[in-house]
Amino acid sequence: MDQIGLATETPKSPWGQAAPAVAPACSLNDVMSEQLARQLEEEEAVPESVNIGDTSSDLMLAQMLQMQFDREFDDQLRREEKKFNGDSKVSISFENFRMVHPYEDSESSEDEVDWQDTRHDPYRADKPQATPRRGFSGKGKNITTKHDEVTCGRKNTARMDNFAPEVHVGDGLGMDLKLSNQVFNSLKQHCYSEQRRSARLHEKKEHSTSEQAVDSRTRLLMYKMVNAGVLEKINGCISTGKESVVFHADGGSLEEQPVPDEVVLKVFKTTLNEFKNRDRYIKDDYRFRDRFSKLNPRKIIRLWAEKEMHNLCRMKKAQIPCPEAVLLKKHILVMSFIGKDHVPAPKLKDVLLSGEDMKNAFYQVLQMMQTLYQECNLVHADLSEYNMLWFEGKVWLIDVSQSVEPTHPHGLEFLFRDCKNVSTFFQKKDVAEAMNPYELFNAVSGLKIPIGVEDEADFVSEIVALEKRNEDHVQRRGKKTFPVESEDGGPPLNPGVDD
């Protein structure tokens, strides 16, 4: 019996503590019994932070089950959040979908609680204390007015949040900074100045034409031409100048007239920089005098495009080799392309010609200047080897937007300048038949101004006297102006020479 009793004793651990007894096996009925459940709950240690009370209440059991379900739901939500964010620098929090707040969950560890997931931001600036309506607070020596240095400094720091987003105010809002009124006003003025500067730069970029790009309004006009079938497609920029950008395009069709297979779009720049000092070409022209206004500079650019179109129509009627005006839309002029297979004709200054071809070119230029002056009643006013093309054995004139009539107050001066440019160019090319500027001027104008030796000043003074007489003559005749532009900002599609 003693041996049996010793054998049935609970074995002891060598460390002096009793080893846990092996729980006997039980049936399913014992597991589902309520008595066994109460016994297990009594034996289980209850955390001090949770006061369960009487578990015989069904409400308490339901709350415990709901708490456990909420914890499992939050664990699953945390895993989904971690899986969704991954290694991204910008993370998304599912804090609003959690069932149990991290601080209320006693089983959650501190490592699982991120301060960004909480409702409180430790770096958020405290709202400054507002002074009462009466303008002061406190009594006696402790009185504080609205002009208090500390109060005003804190208010100024908080008011920096109202600055524009592009103005960086730093991350010192939680450091109890105090800005004086002088510093705050300086920062505020700087913020307003930067906003105005940014707005000006944005407007200049949106409403201007740069070297090889166009603004949004010009692109819209070009797209409308393509959509209307006037152009098949726009291929790209072929030339840039001080006043315009020239694009090559494939022609489409118009109801009023045929469109060439290859055309160019001359887009006058809308930066206005190159037109400020060139108003004398248009403000004294009787055709545009009543419509010229410095108060609306964008209309001046449209007048430049319209003026070139009318001058081209005059030249085409006189059979002078020049581009043919096809369409005018505001500051975009569509003309025929001088060239072949997308290759523009070279300028006269770049082409290599033989002596005989250069002599023929001089006589062609002389004849064109005479026809332009006598039949078209125009002076090119910017004629040089840069504005003459060589194509199919002929000289072609381009860029006539600044051309004026001889009755212009400076028309004869412009003609003499053209003669000097033409004479200098062909004399450098060793053309023996090239006239000097005085002879060329008389040959083109038909005037008989006496020519002396190196008396350019007297020659120019005589030209100025003739211009004065021409101006008085024009004022007596009372020249008519062009008709008022149409609703879309330009003349008809195929205008005639009505001037």
PDB file of C-alpha atoms in Angstrom, residues 153-441:
ATOM      1  CA  GLY A 153       3.997  87.898 -31.797  1.00  0.00           C
ATOM      2  CA  ARG A 154       2.050  84.682 -31.338  1.00  0.00           C
ATOM      3  CA  LYS A 155      -0.853  85.994 -33.411  1.00  0.00           C
ATOM      4  CA  ASN A 156       1.481  86.975 -36.238  1.00  0.00           C
ATOM      5  CA  THR A 157       3.039  83.504 -36.199  1.00  0.00           C
ATOM      6  CA  ALA A 158      -0.375  81.872 -36.434  1.00  0.00           C
ATOM      7  CA  ARG A 159      -1.478  84.238 -39.223  1.00  0.00           C
ATOM      8  CA  MET A 160       1.348  82.958 -41.432  1.00  0.00           C
ATOM      9  CA  ASP A 161      -0.906  79.991 -42.216  1.00  0.00           C
ATOM     10  CA  ASN A 162      -2.953  82.352 -44.387  1.00  0.00           C
ATOM     11  CA  PHE A 163      -0.051  82.983 -46.767  1.00  0.00           C
ATOM     12  CA  ALA A 164      -0.115  81.548 -50.270  1.00  0.00           C
ATOM     13  CA  PRO A 165       0.756  77.843 -50.576  1.00  0.00           C
ATOM     14  CA  GLU A 166       3.873  78.599 -52.641  1.00  0.00           C
ATOM     15  CA  VAL A 167       5.327  80.652 -49.757  1.00  0.00           C
ATOM     16  CA  HIS A 168       7.142  78.299 -47.384  1.00  0.00           C
ATOM     17  CA  VAL A 169       6.723  79.432 -43.776  1.00  0.00           C
ATOM     18  CA  GLY A 170       8.727  76.598 -42.213  1.00  0.00           C
ATOM     19  CA  ASP A 171       7.779  74.049 -39.535  1.00  0.00           C
ATOM     20  CA  GLY A 172       8.329  76.185 -36.450  1.00  0.00           C
ATOM     21  CA  LEU A 173       4.681  76.725 -35.588  1.00  0.00           C
ATOM     22  CA  GLY A 174       4.951  74.485 -32.519  1.00  0.00           C
ATOM     23  CA  MET A 175       8.011  76.312 -31.165  1.00  0.00           C
ATOM     24  CA  ASP A 176       6.185  79.294 -29.686  1.00  0.00           C
ATOM     25  CA  LEU A 177       7.655  81.756 -32.188  1.00  0.00           C
ATOM     26  CA  LYS A 178       6.863  85.430 -31.795  1.00  0.00           C
ATOM     27  CA  LEU A 179       7.072  87.628 -34.893  1.00  0.00           C
ATOM     28  CA  SER A 180       7.093  91.359 -34.474  1.00  0.00           C
ATOM     29  CA  ASN A 181       4.702  93.483 -36.506  1.00  0.00           C
ATOM     30  CA  GLN A 182       7.561  94.825 -38.635  1.00  0.00           C
ATOM     31  CA  VAL A 183       8.797  91.359 -39.591  1.00  0.00           C
ATOM     32  CA  PHE A 184       5.276  90.057 -40.236  1.00  0.00           C
ATOM     33  CA  ASN A 185       4.386  93.033 -42.438  1.00  0.00           C
ATOM     34  CA  SER A 186       7.587  92.561 -44.433  1.00  0.00           C
ATOM     35  CA  LEU A 187       6.805  88.881 -44.969  1.00  0.00           C
ATOM     36  CA  LYS A 188       3.234  89.713 -45.922  1.00  0.00           C
ATOM     37  CA  GLN A 189       4.351  92.304 -48.469  1.00  0.00           C
ATOM     38  CA  HIS A 190       6.887  89.875 -49.912  1.00  0.00           C
ATOM     39  CA  CYS A 191       4.159  87.234 -50.226  1.00  0.00           C
ATOM     40  CA  TYR A 192       1.875  89.618 -52.144  1.00  0.00           C
ATOM     41  CA  SER A 193       4.746  90.702 -54.399  1.00  0.00           C
ATOM     42  CA  GLU A 194       5.607  87.096 -55.238  1.00  0.00           C
ATOM     43  CA  GLN A 195       1.945  86.354 -56.014  1.00  0.00           C
ATOM     44  CA  ARG A 196       1.706  89.308 -58.405  1.00  0.00           C
ATOM     45  CA  ARG A 197       5.022  88.384 -60.029  1.00  0.00           C
ATOM     46  CA  SER A 198       3.917  84.785 -60.476  1.00  0.00           C
ATOM     47  CA  ALA A 199       0.621  85.927 -61.990  1.00  0.00           C
ATOM     48  CA  ARG A 200       2.419  88.234 -64.432  1.00  0.00           C
ATOM     49  CA  LEU A 201       4.805  85.505 -65.517  1.00  0.00           C
ATOM     50  CA  HIS A 202       1.941  83.052 -65.966  1.00  0.00           C
ATOM     51  CA  GLU A 203      -0.080  85.538 -68.004  1.00  0.00           C
ATOM     52  CA  LYS A 204       2.924  86.428 -70.140  1.00  0.00           C
ATOM     53  CA  LYS A 205       3.564  82.773 -70.813  1.00  0.00           C
ATOM     54  CA  GLU A 206      -0.060  82.009 -71.654  1.00  0.00           C
ATOM     55  CA  HIS A 207      -0.661  85.030 -73.863  1.00  0.00           C
ATOM     56  CA  SER A 208       2.613  85.331 -75.729  1.00  0.00           C
ATOM     57  CA  THR A 209       4.320  83.664 -78.650  1.00  0.00           C
ATOM     58  CA  SER A 210       7.863  82.562 -77.983  1.00  0.00           C
ATOM     59  CA  GLU A 211      10.605  81.720 -80.450  1.00  0.00           C
ATOM     60  CA  GLN A 212       9.304  78.393 -81.718  1.00  0.00           C
ATOM     61  CA  ALA A 213       6.097  77.931 -79.749  1.00  0.00           C
ATOM     62  CA  VAL A 214       2.691  79.527 -79.734  1.00  0.00           C
ATOM     63  CA  ASP A 215       0.314  80.418 -76.955  1.00  0.00           C
ATOM     64  CA  SER A 216      -2.983  78.681 -76.227  1.00  0.00           C
ATOM     65  CA  ARG A 217      -5.101  81.145 -78.233  1.00  0.00           C
ATOM     66  CA  THR A 218      -2.924  80.751 -81.311  1.00  0.00           C
ATOM     67  CA  ARG A 219      -2.976  76.957 -81.009  1.00  0.00           C
ATOM     68  CA  LEU A 220      -6.755  77.062 -80.836  1.00  0.00           C
ATOM     69  CA  LEU A 221      -6.927  79.083 -84.060  1.00  0.00           C
ATOM     70  CA  MET A 222      -4.568  76.639 -85.764  1.00  0.00           C
ATOM     71  CA  TYR A 223      -6.628  73.661 -84.589  1.00  0.00           C
ATOM     72  CA  LYS A 224      -9.789  75.285 -85.913  1.00  0.00           C
ATOM     73  CA  MET A 225      -8.175  75.671 -89.336  1.00  0.00           C
ATOM     74  CA  VAL A 226      -7.304  71.981 -89.363  1.00  0.00           C
ATOM     75  CA  ASN A 227     -10.768  70.953 -88.188  1.00  0.00           C
ATOM     76  CA  ALA A 228     -12.424  73.176 -90.804  1.00  0.00           C
ATOM     77  CA  GLY A 229     -10.443  71.465 -93.570  1.00  0.00           C
ATOM     78  CA  VAL A 230      -8.487  74.558 -94.574  1.00  0.00           C
ATOM     79  CA  LEU A 231      -5.307  72.717 -93.575  1.00  0.00           C
ATOM     80  CA  GLU A 232      -4.611  69.019 -93.698  1.00  0.00           C
ATOM     81  CA  LYS A 233      -1.867  69.095 -91.087  1.00  0.00           C
ATOM     82  CA  ILE A 234       0.787  71.409 -89.677  1.00  0.00           C
ATOM     83  CA  ASN A 235       4.271  70.014 -90.147  1.00  0.00           C
ATOM     84  CA  GLY A 236       6.443  72.322 -88.064  1.00  0.00           C
ATOM     85  CA  CYS A 237       8.371  75.568 -87.805  1.00  0.00           C
ATOM     86  CA  ILE A 238      10.577  76.528 -90.769  1.00  0.00           C
ATOM     87  CA  SER A 239      11.602  80.069 -89.850  1.00  0.00           C
ATOM     88  CA  THR A 240      11.665  82.448 -86.899  1.00  0.00           C
ATOM     89  CA  GLY A 241      12.096  86.185 -86.954  1.00  0.00           C
ATOM     90  CA  LYS A 242      11.849  89.244 -84.777  1.00  0.00           C
ATOM     91  CA  GLU A 243       8.153  89.707 -85.466  1.00  0.00           C
ATOM     92  CA  SER A 244       6.746  86.345 -86.538  1.00  0.00           C
ATOM     93  CA  VAL A 245       7.093  82.570 -86.581  1.00  0.00           C
ATOM     94  CA  VAL A 246       6.507  80.718 -89.868  1.00  0.00           C
ATOM     95  CA  PHE A 247       5.067  77.172 -89.944  1.00  0.00           C
ATOM     96  CA  HIS A 248       4.783  74.801 -92.887  1.00  0.00           C
ATOM     97  CA  ALA A 249       1.451  73.040 -93.472  1.00  0.00           C
ATOM     98  CA  ASP A 250      -0.339  70.918 -96.049  1.00  0.00           C
ATOM     99  CA  GLY A 251      -3.199  72.772 -97.683  1.00  0.00           C
ATOM    100  CA  GLY A 252      -6.807  71.624 -97.596  1.00  0.00           C
ATOM    101  CA  SER A 253      -9.774  73.226 -99.323  1.00  0.00           C
ATOM    102  CA  LEU A 254     -11.969  76.336 -99.201  1.00  0.00           C
ATOM    103  CA  GLU A 255     -15.323  76.984-100.785  1.00  0.00           C
ATOM    104  CA  GLU A 256     -14.368  80.420-102.071  1.00  0.00           C
ATOM    105  CA  GLN A 257     -10.986  79.577-103.596  1.00  0.00           C
ATOM    106  CA  PRO A 258      -8.533  76.701-104.005  1.00  0.00           C
ATOM    107  CA  VAL A 259      -5.839  76.172-101.392  1.00  0.00           C
ATOM    108  CA  PRO A 260      -2.290  75.324-102.544  1.00  0.00           C
ATOM    109  CA  ASP A 261      -0.904  71.918-101.688  1.00  0.00           C
ATOM    110  CA  GLU A 262       1.780  73.514 -99.527  1.00  0.00           C
ATOM    111  CA  VAL A 263       1.147  76.641 -97.476  1.00  0.00           C
ATOM    112  CA  VAL A 264       2.822  78.558 -94.680  1.00  0.00           C
ATOM    113  CA  LEU A 265       1.289  80.024 -91.538  1.00  0.00           C
ATOM    114  CA  LYS A 266       2.850  83.318 -90.581  1.00  0.00           C
ATOM    115  CA  VAL A 267       2.070  83.771 -86.891  1.00  0.00           C
ATOM    116  CA  PHE A 268       2.812  87.277 -85.702  1.00  0.00           C
ATOM    117  CA  LYS A 269       4.308  87.227 -82.228  1.00  0.00           C
ATOM    118  CA  THR A 270       2.108  88.526 -79.468  1.00  0.00           C
ATOM    119  CA  THR A 271       4.937  89.514 -77.106  1.00  0.00           C
ATOM    120  CA  LEU A 272       4.580  93.125 -78.289  1.00  0.00           C
ATOM    121  CA  ASN A 273       8.288  93.761 -77.687  1.00  0.00           C
ATOM    122  CA  GLU A 274       9.185  94.086 -81.354  1.00  0.00           C
ATOM    123  CA  PHE A 275       6.184  96.254 -82.211  1.00  0.00           C
ATOM    124  CA  LYS A 276       6.638  99.035 -79.686  1.00  0.00           C
ATOM    125  CA  ASN A 277       9.187 100.939 -81.775  1.00  0.00           C
ATOM    126  CA  ARG A 278       7.696 100.118 -85.176  1.00  0.00           C
ATOM    127  CA  ASP A 279       4.399 101.973 -84.877  1.00  0.00           C
ATOM    128  CA  ARG A 280       5.557 104.625 -87.351  1.00  0.00           C
ATOM    129  CA  TYR A 281       5.019 102.106 -90.158  1.00  0.00           C
ATOM    130  CA  ILE A 282       1.316 101.904 -89.425  1.00  0.00           C
ATOM    131  CA  LYS A 283       0.122 104.872 -87.363  1.00  0.00           C
ATOM    132  CA  ASP A 284       0.861 107.341 -90.195  1.00  0.00           C
ATOM    133  CA  ASP A 285      -0.570 105.073 -92.901  1.00  0.00           C
ATOM    134  CA  TYR A 286      -3.842 106.680 -93.998  1.00  0.00           C
ATOM    135  CA  ARG A 287      -5.354 103.210 -94.492  1.00  0.00           C
ATOM    136  CA  PHE A 288      -5.031 102.364 -90.782  1.00  0.00           C
ATOM    137  CA  ARG A 289      -4.769 105.789 -89.171  1.00  0.00           C
ATOM    138  CA  ASP A 290      -8.326 105.785 -87.791  1.00  0.00           C
ATOM    139  CA  ARG A 291      -7.978 102.262 -86.397  1.00  0.00           C
ATOM    140  CA  PHE A 292      -4.571 102.672 -84.762  1.00  0.00           C
ATOM    141  CA  SER A 293      -4.574 102.899 -80.973  1.00  0.00           C
ATOM    142  CA  LYS A 294      -1.680 102.408 -78.590  1.00  0.00           C
ATOM    143  CA  LEU A 295      -4.151 101.687 -75.817  1.00  0.00           C
ATOM    144  CA  ASN A 296      -4.920  98.282 -77.343  1.00  0.00           C
ATOM    145  CA  PRO A 297      -1.590  96.858 -78.540  1.00  0.00           C
ATOM    146  CA  ARG A 298      -3.026  93.453 -79.466  1.00  0.00           C
ATOM    147  CA  LYS A 299      -5.140  95.064 -82.151  1.00  0.00           C
ATOM    148  CA  ILE A 300      -1.955  96.570 -83.569  1.00  0.00           C
ATOM    149  CA  ILE A 301      -0.650  93.044 -84.206  1.00  0.00           C
ATOM    150  CA  ARG A 302      -3.842  92.172 -86.075  1.00  0.00           C
ATOM    151  CA  LEU A 303      -3.387  95.312 -88.142  1.00  0.00           C
ATOM    152  CA  TRP A 304       0.118  94.146 -89.051  1.00  0.00           C
ATOM    153  CA  ALA A 305      -1.249  90.833 -90.345  1.00  0.00           C
ATOM    154  CA  GLU A 306      -4.076  92.585 -92.193  1.00  0.00           C
ATOM    155  CA  LYS A 307      -1.664  95.103 -93.688  1.00  0.00           C
ATOM    156  CA  GLU A 308       0.604  92.378 -95.073  1.00  0.00           C
ATOM    157  CA  MET A 309      -2.394  90.605 -96.590  1.00  0.00           C
ATOM    158  CA  HIS A 310      -3.576  93.750 -98.411  1.00  0.00           C
ATOM    159  CA  ASN A 311      -0.044  94.512 -99.629  1.00  0.00           C
ATOM    160  CA  LEU A 312       0.321  90.971-100.988  1.00  0.00           C
ATOM    161  CA  CYS A 313      -2.993  91.312-102.812  1.00  0.00           C
ATOM    162  CA  ARG A 314      -1.745  94.492-104.500  1.00  0.00           C
ATOM    163  CA  MET A 315       1.525  92.857-105.488  1.00  0.00           C
ATOM    164  CA  LYS A 316      -0.195  89.738-106.799  1.00  0.00           C
ATOM    165  CA  LYS A 317      -2.504  91.852-108.922  1.00  0.00           C
ATOM    166  CA  ALA A 318       0.552  93.548-110.447  1.00  0.00           C
ATOM    167  CA  GLN A 319       2.091  90.092-111.124  1.00  0.00           C
ATOM    168  CA  ILE A 320       5.051  90.628-108.817  1.00  0.00           C
ATOM    169  CA  PRO A 321       6.523  87.249-107.684  1.00  0.00           C
ATOM    170  CA  CYS A 322       5.367  86.983-104.060  1.00  0.00           C
ATOM    171  CA  PRO A 323       3.371  84.614-101.819  1.00  0.00           C
ATOM    172  CA  GLU A 324      -0.371  84.483-102.391  1.00  0.00           C
ATOM    173  CA  ALA A 325      -2.567  85.374 -99.419  1.00  0.00           C
ATOM    174  CA  VAL A 326      -5.044  82.552 -98.735  1.00  0.00           C
ATOM    175  CA  LEU A 327      -6.644  83.222 -95.373  1.00  0.00           C
ATOM    176  CA  LEU A 328      -6.381  85.672 -92.497  1.00  0.00           C
ATOM    177  CA  LYS A 329      -7.519  84.864 -88.974  1.00  0.00           C
ATOM    178  CA  LYS A 330      -6.661  87.504 -86.420  1.00  0.00           C
ATOM    179  CA  HIS A 331      -2.829  87.445 -86.213  1.00  0.00           C
ATOM    180  CA  ILE A 332      -2.338  84.311 -88.376  1.00  0.00           C
ATOM    181  CA  LEU A 333      -1.846  84.763 -92.125  1.00  0.00           C
ATOM    182  CA  VAL A 334      -1.985  81.703 -94.390  1.00  0.00           C
ATOM    183  CA  MET A 335       0.049  82.116 -97.608  1.00  0.00           C
ATOM    184  CA  SER A 336       1.301  79.944-100.443  1.00  0.00           C
ATOM    185  CA  PHE A 337       4.626  78.208 -99.886  1.00  0.00           C
ATOM    186  CA  ILE A 338       7.661  79.378-101.867  1.00  0.00           C
ATOM    187  CA  GLY A 339       9.574  76.142-102.248  1.00  0.00           C
ATOM    188  CA  LYS A 340       9.032  72.490-103.104  1.00  0.00           C
ATOM    189  CA  ASP A 341       8.575  69.263-101.152  1.00  0.00           C
ATOM    190  CA  HIS A 342       8.736  70.923 -97.743  1.00  0.00           C
ATOM    191  CA  VAL A 343      12.061  72.590 -98.639  1.00  0.00           C
ATOM    192  CA  PRO A 344      11.784  76.402 -98.538  1.00  0.00           C
ATOM    193  CA  ALA A 345      13.447  78.514-101.191  1.00  0.00           C
ATOM    194  CA  PRO A 346      16.806  79.949-100.061  1.00  0.00           C
ATOM    195  CA  LYS A 347      17.306  83.612 -99.338  1.00  0.00           C
ATOM    196  CA  LEU A 348      19.181  85.681-101.876  1.00  0.00           C
ATOM    197  CA  LYS A 349      22.040  86.172 -99.419  1.00  0.00           C
ATOM    198  CA  ASP A 350      22.554  82.398 -99.063  1.00  0.00           C
ATOM    199  CA  VAL A 351      22.246  81.252-102.670  1.00  0.00           C
ATOM    200  CA  LEU A 352      25.352  80.808-104.840  1.00  0.00           C
ATOM    201  CA  LEU A 353      24.721  82.273-108.302  1.00  0.00           C
ATOM    202  CA  SER A 354      26.894  82.774-111.322  1.00  0.00           C
ATOM    203  CA  GLY A 355      27.760  86.261-112.551  1.00  0.00           C
ATOM    204  CA  GLU A 356      25.083  86.138-115.246  1.00  0.00           C
ATOM    205  CA  ASP A 357      22.375  84.963-112.829  1.00  0.00           C
ATOM    206  CA  MET A 358      23.348  87.633-110.310  1.00  0.00           C
ATOM    207  CA  LYS A 359      23.074  90.303-113.028  1.00  0.00           C
ATOM    208  CA  ASN A 360      19.624  88.975-113.997  1.00  0.00           C
ATOM    209  CA  ALA A 361      18.657  89.013-110.329  1.00  0.00           C
ATOM    210  CA  PHE A 362      19.618  92.698-110.111  1.00  0.00           C
ATOM    211  CA  TYR A 363      17.479  93.642-113.092  1.00  0.00           C
ATOM    212  CA  GLN A 364      14.577  91.610-111.672  1.00  0.00           C
ATOM    213  CA  VAL A 365      14.846  93.462-108.370  1.00  0.00           C
ATOM    214  CA  LEU A 366      15.004  96.798-110.185  1.00  0.00           C
ATOM    215  CA  GLN A 367      11.893  95.971-112.203  1.00  0.00           C
ATOM    216  CA  MET A 368      10.025  94.752-109.104  1.00  0.00           C
ATOM    217  CA  MET A 369      10.880  97.926-107.192  1.00  0.00           C
ATOM    218  CA  GLN A 370       9.629 100.065-110.084  1.00  0.00           C
ATOM    219  CA  THR A 371       6.417  98.032-110.419  1.00  0.00           C
ATOM    220  CA  LEU A 372       5.915  98.092-106.663  1.00  0.00           C
ATOM    221  CA  TYR A 373       6.312 101.880-106.567  1.00  0.00           C
ATOM    222  CA  GLN A 374       4.503 102.900-109.743  1.00  0.00           C
ATOM    223  CA  GLU A 375       1.714 100.312-110.130  1.00  0.00           C
ATOM    224  CA  CYS A 376       1.168  99.024-106.586  1.00  0.00           C
ATOM    225  CA  ASN A 377       1.815 102.451-105.055  1.00  0.00           C
ATOM    226  CA  LEU A 378       3.931 100.810-102.338  1.00  0.00           C
ATOM    227  CA  VAL A 379       7.408 101.032-100.849  1.00  0.00           C
ATOM    228  CA  HIS A 380       8.771  97.818 -99.331  1.00  0.00           C
ATOM    229  CA  ALA A 381      10.449  99.742 -96.453  1.00  0.00           C
ATOM    230  CA  ASP A 382      12.575  96.731 -95.417  1.00  0.00           C
ATOM    231  CA  LEU A 383      13.998  95.463 -98.697  1.00  0.00           C
ATOM    232  CA  SER A 384      17.293  93.608 -98.455  1.00  0.00           C
ATOM    233  CA  GLU A 385      18.843  90.287 -99.391  1.00  0.00           C
ATOM    234  CA  TYR A 386      17.184  88.813 -96.282  1.00  0.00           C
ATOM    235  CA  ASN A 387      13.650  89.441 -97.623  1.00  0.00           C
ATOM    236  CA  MET A 388      14.223  88.165-101.158  1.00  0.00           C
ATOM    237  CA  LEU A 389      14.082  84.482-102.118  1.00  0.00           C
ATOM    238  CA  TRP A 390      15.570  82.734-105.155  1.00  0.00           C
ATOM    239  CA  PHE A 391      13.216  80.095-106.590  1.00  0.00           C
ATOM    240  CA  GLU A 392      12.860  78.689-110.108  1.00  0.00           C
ATOM    241  CA  GLY A 393      15.266  81.235-111.528  1.00  0.00           C
ATOM    242  CA  LYS A 394      13.339  84.232-110.177  1.00  0.00           C
ATOM    243  CA  VAL A 395      13.531  86.615-107.250  1.00  0.00           C
ATOM    244  CA  TRP A 396      10.518  86.551-104.929  1.00  0.00           C
ATOM    245  CA  LEU A 397       9.629  89.320-102.467  1.00  0.00           C
ATOM    246  CA  ILE A 398       8.444  88.411 -98.978  1.00  0.00           C
ATOM    247  CA  ASP A 399       7.732  90.151 -95.672  1.00  0.00           C
ATOM    248  CA  VAL A 400       5.728  93.193 -96.730  1.00  0.00           C
ATOM    249  CA  SER A 401       3.898  93.799 -93.454  1.00  0.00           C
ATOM    250  CA  GLN A 402       5.750  97.090 -92.938  1.00  0.00           C
ATOM    251  CA  SER A 403       5.324  98.314 -96.539  1.00  0.00           C
ATOM    252  CA  VAL A 404       3.815 101.782 -96.885  1.00  0.00           C
ATOM    253  CA  GLU A 405       2.660 104.049 -99.663  1.00  0.00           C
ATOM    254  CA  PRO A 406       4.930 106.785-101.079  1.00  0.00           C
ATOM    255  CA  THR A 407       2.574 109.365 -99.579  1.00  0.00           C
ATOM    256  CA  HIS A 408       3.539 108.158 -96.108  1.00  0.00           C
ATOM    257  CA  PRO A 409       5.344 110.897 -94.128  1.00  0.00           C
ATOM    258  CA  HIS A 410       8.505 108.735 -94.270  1.00  0.00           C
ATOM    259  CA  GLY A 411       7.776 106.781 -97.446  1.00  0.00           C
ATOM    260  CA  LEU A 412      10.554 108.294 -99.575  1.00  0.00           C
ATOM    261  CA  GLU A 413      13.067 107.884 -96.758  1.00  0.00           C
ATOM    262  CA  PHE A 414      12.181 104.187 -96.587  1.00  0.00           C
ATOM    263  CA  LEU A 415      12.594 103.934-100.358  1.00  0.00           C
ATOM    264  CA  PHE A 416      16.057 105.498-100.218  1.00  0.00           C
ATOM    265  CA  ARG A 417      17.041 103.039 -97.472  1.00  0.00           C
ATOM    266  CA  ASP A 418      15.855 100.130 -99.636  1.00  0.00           C
ATOM    267  CA  CYS A 419      17.916 101.475-102.526  1.00  0.00           C
ATOM    268  CA  LYS A 420      21.006 101.647-100.336  1.00  0.00           C
ATOM    269  CA  ASN A 421      20.551  98.016 -99.192  1.00  0.00           C
ATOM    270  CA  VAL A 422      19.998  96.714-102.717  1.00  0.00           C
ATOM    271  CA  SER A 423      22.859  98.710-104.209  1.00  0.00           C
ATOM    272  CA  THR A 424      25.293  97.664-101.479  1.00  0.00           C
ATOM    273  CA  PHE A 425      24.425  93.974-101.826  1.00  0.00           C
ATOM    274  CA  PHE A 426      24.813  93.755-105.619  1.00  0.00           C
ATOM    275  CA  GLN A 427      27.960  95.871-105.623  1.00  0.00           C
ATOM    276  CA  LYS A 428      29.505  93.422-103.143  1.00  0.00           C
ATOM    277  CA  LYS A 429      28.553  90.641-105.553  1.00  0.00           C
ATOM    278  CA  ASP A 430      30.609  92.415-108.266  1.00  0.00           C
ATOM    279  CA  VAL A 431      27.641  93.248-110.464  1.00  0.00           C
ATOM    280  CA  ALA A 432      28.981  95.979-112.760  1.00  0.00           C
ATOM    281  CA  GLU A 433      25.481  97.063-113.780  1.00  0.00           C
ATOM    282  CA  ALA A 434      24.459  97.785-110.181  1.00  0.00           C
ATOM    283  CA  MET A 435      23.520 101.434-109.690  1.00  0.00           C
ATOM    284  CA  ASN A 436      24.517 103.573-106.738  1.00  0.00           C
ATOM    285  CA  PRO A 437      21.741 104.429-104.240  1.00  0.00           C
ATOM    286  CA  TYR A 438      21.035 107.863-105.779  1.00  0.00           C
ATOM    287  CA  GLU A 439      20.666 106.579-109.316  1.00  0.00           C
ATOM    288  CA  LEU A 440      18.579 103.646-108.133  1.00  0.00           C
ATOM    289  CA  PHE A 441      16.285 105.967-106.182  1.00  0.00           C
TER     290      PHE A 441
END
